[in-house]
C-alpha cells in the first residue's frame, strides 16, 4: 500500500479500514429495515467493503504513479484521447456518475509525451475517489500540466449522475459537461480545433 494521499489540503486520508466499512454497511442494512443476518445478506457487508476498497482505490494513488512512461519524441502537435470511460462516485450521495472524458495536450517544446494508456490511468486515479465532476476535470488538467509541462491541456468530461436519475429530481439522461483548459489551448483557434475533434463522432 502506498502512502496516504493528501487531497487538496483537505487533510490526510486514513488507511482503508475494511472492518469498519463492513460494520457501517451492516448498520445501514439495519437502518433501512433489513435483516443483515438473513442468508442472502450475510456476506454483503464484507462484499460491499471490498467493493469500496476498489471503487475508492484512487485515494491511494498519485498522478505521478501512473504518468511514469514519458518519451521525448519531438512531437509538438496536439495529442488527444477521446471517449475515455469515467466511472466515478458523487461525493454528495455516494452513487455513481458515469460517462466519458476527453483528454488532450500540446507537448512541451522538447516534445515530452506520455503513453496513451497513461492518460486513461490518470482519469481513473481521480475518478476512483468521492468526487464532484468539476474537481475531477480540473485535477486531471492540473496534474498533466504539472507533470508533463506541456504547452497546453484540454479536458472535457461528460457524465450522467445517478443522483439525478435514480433519486431526487429523477431526470434520466441529463448530461453534465465540464471542461478545463490550460496554456496554449486557451487560444481560440487551438481550442476550437480541439473542440471540433472532441465533438466529431
Ligand atoms: N456541481 C456539482 N453538483 C453535484 C455533483 N454531483 C452531485 N451534485 C449536486 O449536489 C447537490 C447537493 O444538493 P443538496 O441540496 O445538498 O442535496 P439533495 O437534497 O440530495 O439535493 P437533490 O439532488 O436536489 O435532491 C445536488 O444538487 C446534486 O445534483 C457534481 O459533480 N457537481
Ligand atoms: Zn450526487
CSV table of C-alpha atoms and ligand atoms in Angstrom, one decimal:
chain,number,residue,atom,x,y,z
A,1,UNK,CA,0.0,0.0,0.0
A,2,UNK,CA,1.4,3.4,-0.9
A,3,UNK,CA,1.4,6.4,1.4
A,4,UNK,CA,-1.9,8.2,2.0
A,5,UNK,CA,-2.5,11.0,-0.5
A,6,UNK,CA,-3.3,14.5,0.6
A,7,UNK,CA,-6.4,15.7,-1.2
A,8,UNK,CA,-6.2,19.5,-2.0
A,9,UNK,CA,-5.3,20.4,1.6
A,10,UNK,CA,-8.4,18.6,2.9
A,11,UNK,CA,-6.1,16.5,5.1
A,12,UNK,CA,-4.6,13.1,5.2
A,13,UNK,CA,-6.7,10.2,4.2
A,14,UNK,CA,-6.5,7.4,6.7
A,15,UNK,CA,-5.9,3.7,5.8
A,16,UNK,CA,-8.8,1.9,4.3
A,17,UNK,CA,-10.5,0.2,7.3
A,18,UNK,CA,-12.3,-2.8,5.8
A,19,UNK,CA,-13.7,-4.0,9.2
A,20,UNK,CA,-15.1,-0.5,9.9
A,21,UNK,CA,-16.7,-0.3,6.4
A,22,UNK,CA,-18.2,-3.7,6.9
A,23,UNK,CA,-19.8,-2.7,10.2
A,24,UNK,CA,-21.1,0.5,8.6
A,25,UNK,CA,-22.8,-1.5,5.8
A,26,UNK,CA,-24.3,-3.8,8.4
A,27,UNK,CA,-25.7,-0.8,10.3
A,28,UNK,CA,-27.1,0.7,7.1
A,29,UNK,CA,-28.9,-2.5,6.3
A,30,UNK,CA,-30.5,-2.5,9.8
A,31,UNK,CA,-31.3,1.2,9.4
A,32,UNK,CA,-33.3,0.6,6.2
A,33,UNK,CA,-35.2,-2.2,7.9
A,34,UNK,CA,-33.4,-5.2,6.5
A,35,UNK,CA,-32.1,-8.2,8.4
A,36,UNK,CA,-28.3,-8.4,7.8
A,37,UNK,CA,-28.3,-12.0,9.1
A,38,UNK,CA,-30.7,-13.4,6.5
A,39,UNK,CA,-29.0,-15.8,4.2
A,40,UNK,CA,-28.8,-13.5,1.1
A,41,UNK,CA,-27.3,-10.6,3.1
A,42,UNK,CA,-24.9,-12.4,5.3
A,43,UNK,CA,-21.8,-11.8,3.2
A,44,UNK,CA,-23.0,-8.4,1.8
A,45,UNK,CA,-21.2,-6.1,4.3
A,46,UNK,CA,-17.9,-7.8,3.6
A,47,UNK,CA,-18.5,-7.7,-0.1
A,48,UNK,CA,-19.5,-4.0,-0.1
A,49,UNK,CA,-16.4,-3.2,2.0
A,50,UNK,CA,-14.2,-4.9,-0.6
A,51,UNK,CA,-16.1,-3.1,-3.4
A,52,UNK,CA,-15.5,0.3,-1.8
A,53,UNK,CA,-11.8,-0.5,-1.4
A,54,UNK,CA,-11.8,-0.9,-5.2
A,55,UNK,CA,-14.1,2.0,-6.0
A,56,UNK,CA,-12.1,4.4,-3.9
A,57,UNK,CA,-8.6,3.0,-4.8
A,58,UNK,CA,-7.6,6.4,-6.3
A,59,UNK,CA,-7.3,7.8,-2.8
A,60,UNK,CA,-4.2,5.7,-2.6
A,61,UNK,CA,-2.7,6.7,-5.9
A,62,UNK,CA,-0.9,9.8,-7.1
A,63,UNK,CA,-0.8,11.1,-10.7
A,64,UNK,CA,2.9,10.6,-10.8
A,65,UNK,CA,2.4,6.9,-10.1
A,66,UNK,CA,0.7,6.5,-13.4
A,67,UNK,CA,2.3,9.2,-15.6
A,68,UNK,CA,5.5,7.2,-15.5
A,69,UNK,CA,6.4,6.5,-19.1
A,70,UNK,CA,7.4,9.7,-20.8
A,71,UNK,CA,9.3,9.9,-24.1
A,72,UNK,CA,11.0,12.8,-25.8
A,73,UNK,CA,9.7,12.2,-29.3
A,74,UNK,CA,10.0,15.8,-30.5
A,75,UNK,CA,6.3,15.7,-31.4
A,76,UNK,CA,5.0,19.1,-30.8
A,77,UNK,CA,1.4,18.9,-32.1
A,78,UNK,CA,-1.8,18.1,-30.2
A,79,UNK,CA,-2.4,14.6,-28.8
A,80,UNK,CA,-6.0,13.9,-27.9
A,81,UNK,CA,-7.5,10.7,-26.4
A,82,UNK,CA,-11.3,10.7,-26.7
A,83,UNK,CA,-14.1,8.7,-25.0
A,84,UNK,CA,-12.1,7.5,-22.0
A,85,UNK,CA,-14.7,5.8,-19.8
A,86,UNK,CA,-15.4,7.5,-16.5
A,87,UNK,CA,-16.7,5.6,-13.6
A,88,UNK,CA,-16.8,7.8,-10.5
A,89,UNK,CA,-18.8,8.4,-7.3
A,90,UNK,CA,-20.6,11.5,-6.4
A,91,UNK,CA,-19.3,12.7,-3.1
A,92,UNK,CA,-22.7,14.1,-2.1
A,93,UNK,CA,-24.7,10.9,-2.4
A,94,UNK,CA,-22.1,8.1,-2.9
A,95,UNK,CA,-23.8,6.9,-6.1
A,96,UNK,CA,-22.1,6.6,-9.4
A,97,UNK,CA,-21.6,9.2,-12.1
A,98,UNK,CA,-20.6,7.7,-15.4
A,99,UNK,CA,-19.6,8.9,-18.8
A,100,UNK,CA,-16.5,9.8,-20.8
A,101,UNK,CA,-13.5,12.1,-20.6
A,102,UNK,CA,-11.6,13.6,-23.5
A,103,UNK,CA,-8.0,14.5,-22.7
A,104,UNK,CA,-5.7,16.4,-25.0
A,105,UNK,CA,-2.4,18.3,-24.7
A,106,UNK,CA,0.2,20.0,-26.7
A,107,UNK,CA,3.6,18.7,-25.7
A,108,UNK,CA,6.4,20.8,-24.3
A,109,UNK,CA,8.8,22.4,-26.8
A,110,UNK,CA,11.1,19.4,-26.2
A,111,UNK,CA,8.2,17.1,-27.2
A,112,UNK,CA,7.8,15.4,-23.8
A,113,UNK,CA,4.9,13.0,-24.2
A,114,UNK,CA,3.4,10.1,-22.2
A,115,UNK,CA,1.9,6.7,-23.2
A,116,UNK,CA,-1.7,7.0,-24.4
A,117,UNK,CA,-2.9,4.5,-21.8
A,118,UNK,CA,-1.4,6.7,-19.1
A,119,UNK,CA,-4.0,9.4,-19.8
A,120,UNK,CA,-6.7,6.8,-19.2
A,121,UNK,CA,-5.0,5.7,-16.0
A,122,UNK,CA,-4.8,9.3,-14.8
A,123,UNK,CA,-8.6,9.7,-15.3
A,124,UNK,CA,-9.0,6.6,-13.0
A,125,UNK,CA,-6.7,7.9,-10.3
A,126,UNK,CA,-9.1,10.9,-9.8
A,127,UNK,CA,-12.3,9.2,-10.7
A,128,UNK,CA,-11.9,6.4,-8.1
A,129,UNK,CA,-12.4,8.8,-5.2
A,130,UNK,CA,-15.5,10.5,-3.7
A,131,UNK,CA,-15.8,13.3,-6.3
A,132,UNK,CA,-17.6,16.2,-7.9
A,133,UNK,CA,-17.3,16.4,-11.7
A,134,UNK,CA,-15.8,19.9,-11.7
A,135,UNK,CA,-12.9,18.8,-9.4
A,136,UNK,CA,-12.3,15.6,-11.4
A,137,UNK,CA,-11.9,17.7,-14.5
A,138,UNK,CA,-9.5,20.3,-13.1
A,139,UNK,CA,-7.4,17.7,-11.2
A,140,UNK,CA,-6.8,15.8,-14.5
A,141,UNK,CA,-5.8,19.0,-16.3
A,142,UNK,CA,-3.6,20.4,-13.5
A,143,UNK,CA,-1.7,17.2,-12.8
A,144,UNK,CA,-1.0,16.9,-16.6
A,145,UNK,CA,0.3,20.5,-16.6
A,146,UNK,CA,2.5,19.8,-13.6
A,147,UNK,CA,4.0,16.5,-14.6
A,148,UNK,CA,4.3,16.7,-18.4
A,149,UNK,CA,4.9,20.5,-18.5
A,150,UNK,CA,3.0,20.7,-21.9
A,151,UNK,CA,2.3,23.9,-23.7
A,152,UNK,CA,-1.5,23.3,-23.2
A,153,UNK,CA,-4.1,20.9,-21.9
A,154,UNK,CA,-7.8,20.4,-22.6
A,155,UNK,CA,-10.0,18.1,-20.5
A,156,UNK,CA,-13.7,17.7,-21.3
A,157,UNK,CA,-15.9,15.4,-19.1
A,158,UNK,CA,-19.4,14.3,-20.0
A,159,UNK,CA,-21.3,12.4,-17.3
A,160,UNK,CA,-24.7,11.3,-16.2
A,161,UNK,CA,-25.2,11.5,-12.4
A,162,UNK,CA,-27.2,8.7,-10.9
A,163,UNK,CA,-28.1,11.0,-8.0
A,164,UNK,CA,-30.1,13.0,-10.6
A,165,UNK,CA,-31.7,9.9,-12.2
A,166,UNK,CA,-32.3,7.2,-9.6
A,167,UNK,CA,-33.3,9.6,-6.8
A,168,UNK,CA,-34.0,13.2,-6.1
A,169,UNK,CA,-35.0,15.2,-9.2
A,170,UNK,CA,-35.2,11.9,-11.3
A,171,UNK,CA,-34.1,13.2,-14.7
A,172,UNK,CA,-32.8,10.2,-16.6
A,173,UNK,CA,-30.4,11.1,-19.4
A,174,UNK,CA,-29.4,14.6,-18.3
A,175,UNK,CA,-25.7,15.0,-19.1
A,176,UNK,CA,-23.3,17.4,-17.3
A,177,UNK,CA,-20.4,18.7,-19.4
A,178,UNK,CA,-17.4,20.3,-17.7
A,179,UNK,CA,-14.1,21.5,-19.2
A,180,UNK,CA,-10.7,22.7,-18.0
A,181,UNK,CA,-8.4,24.4,-20.5
A,182,UNK,CA,-4.8,25.4,-19.8
A,183,UNK,CA,-2.0,27.2,-21.6
A,184,UNK,CA,-1.9,27.5,-25.3
A,185,UNK,CA,-5.2,25.6,-25.6
A,186,UNK,CA,-6.9,28.7,-24.3
A,187,UNK,CA,-6.1,30.4,-27.7
A,188,UNK,CA,-9.5,30.4,-29.5
A,189,UNK,CA,-8.2,28.8,-32.7
A,190,UNK,CA,-6.4,25.9,-30.9
A,191,UNK,CA,-9.3,25.5,-28.6
A,192,UNK,CA,-11.8,25.3,-31.5
A,193,UNK,CA,-9.6,22.7,-33.2
A,194,UNK,CA,-9.6,20.6,-30.1
A,195,UNK,CA,-13.3,21.0,-29.5
A,196,UNK,CA,-14.2,20.1,-33.1
A,197,UNK,CA,-12.1,16.9,-32.8
A,198,UNK,CA,-13.8,16.1,-29.5
A,199,UNK,CA,-17.3,16.7,-30.9
A,200,UNK,CA,-16.8,14.8,-34.1
A,201,UNK,CA,-18.5,11.4,-34.0
B,1,LIG,N1,-21.7,20.9,-9.1
B,1,LIG,C1,-21.9,19.6,-8.8
B,1,LIG,N2,-23.0,19.3,-8.2
B,1,LIG,C2,-23.2,17.9,-8.0
B,1,LIG,C3,-22.3,17.0,-8.5
B,1,LIG,N3,-22.8,15.7,-8.1
B,1,LIG,C4,-24.0,16.0,-7.5
B,1,LIG,N4,-24.2,17.3,-7.4
B,1,LIG,C5,-25.3,18.1,-6.8
B,1,LIG,O1,-25.1,18.3,-5.4
B,1,LIG,C6,-26.3,18.9,-4.9
B,1,LIG,C7,-26.4,18.5,-3.5
B,1,LIG,O2,-27.5,19.3,-3.1
B,1,LIG,P1,-28.3,19.1,-1.7
B,1,LIG,O3,-29.4,20.1,-1.7
B,1,LIG,O4,-27.3,19.3,-0.6
B,1,LIG,O5,-28.7,17.6,-1.6
B,1,LIG,P2,-30.1,17.0,-2.0
B,1,LIG,O6,-31.2,17.5,-1.1
B,1,LIG,O7,-29.9,15.5,-2.0
B,1,LIG,O8,-30.4,17.6,-3.5
B,1,LIG,P3,-31.2,17.0,-4.7
B,1,LIG,O9,-30.3,16.1,-5.5
B,1,LIG,O10,-31.7,18.2,-5.4
B,1,LIG,O11,-32.4,16.2,-4.1
B,1,LIG,C8,-27.4,18.3,-5.8
B,1,LIG,O12,-27.9,19.5,-6.5
B,1,LIG,C9,-26.6,17.4,-6.8
B,1,LIG,O13,-27.2,17.4,-8.1
B,1,LIG,C10,-21.2,17.4,-9.2
B,1,LIG,O14,-20.3,16.6,-9.6
B,1,LIG,N5,-21.0,18.7,-9.3
B,2,LIG,ZN1,-24.9,13.2,-6.0
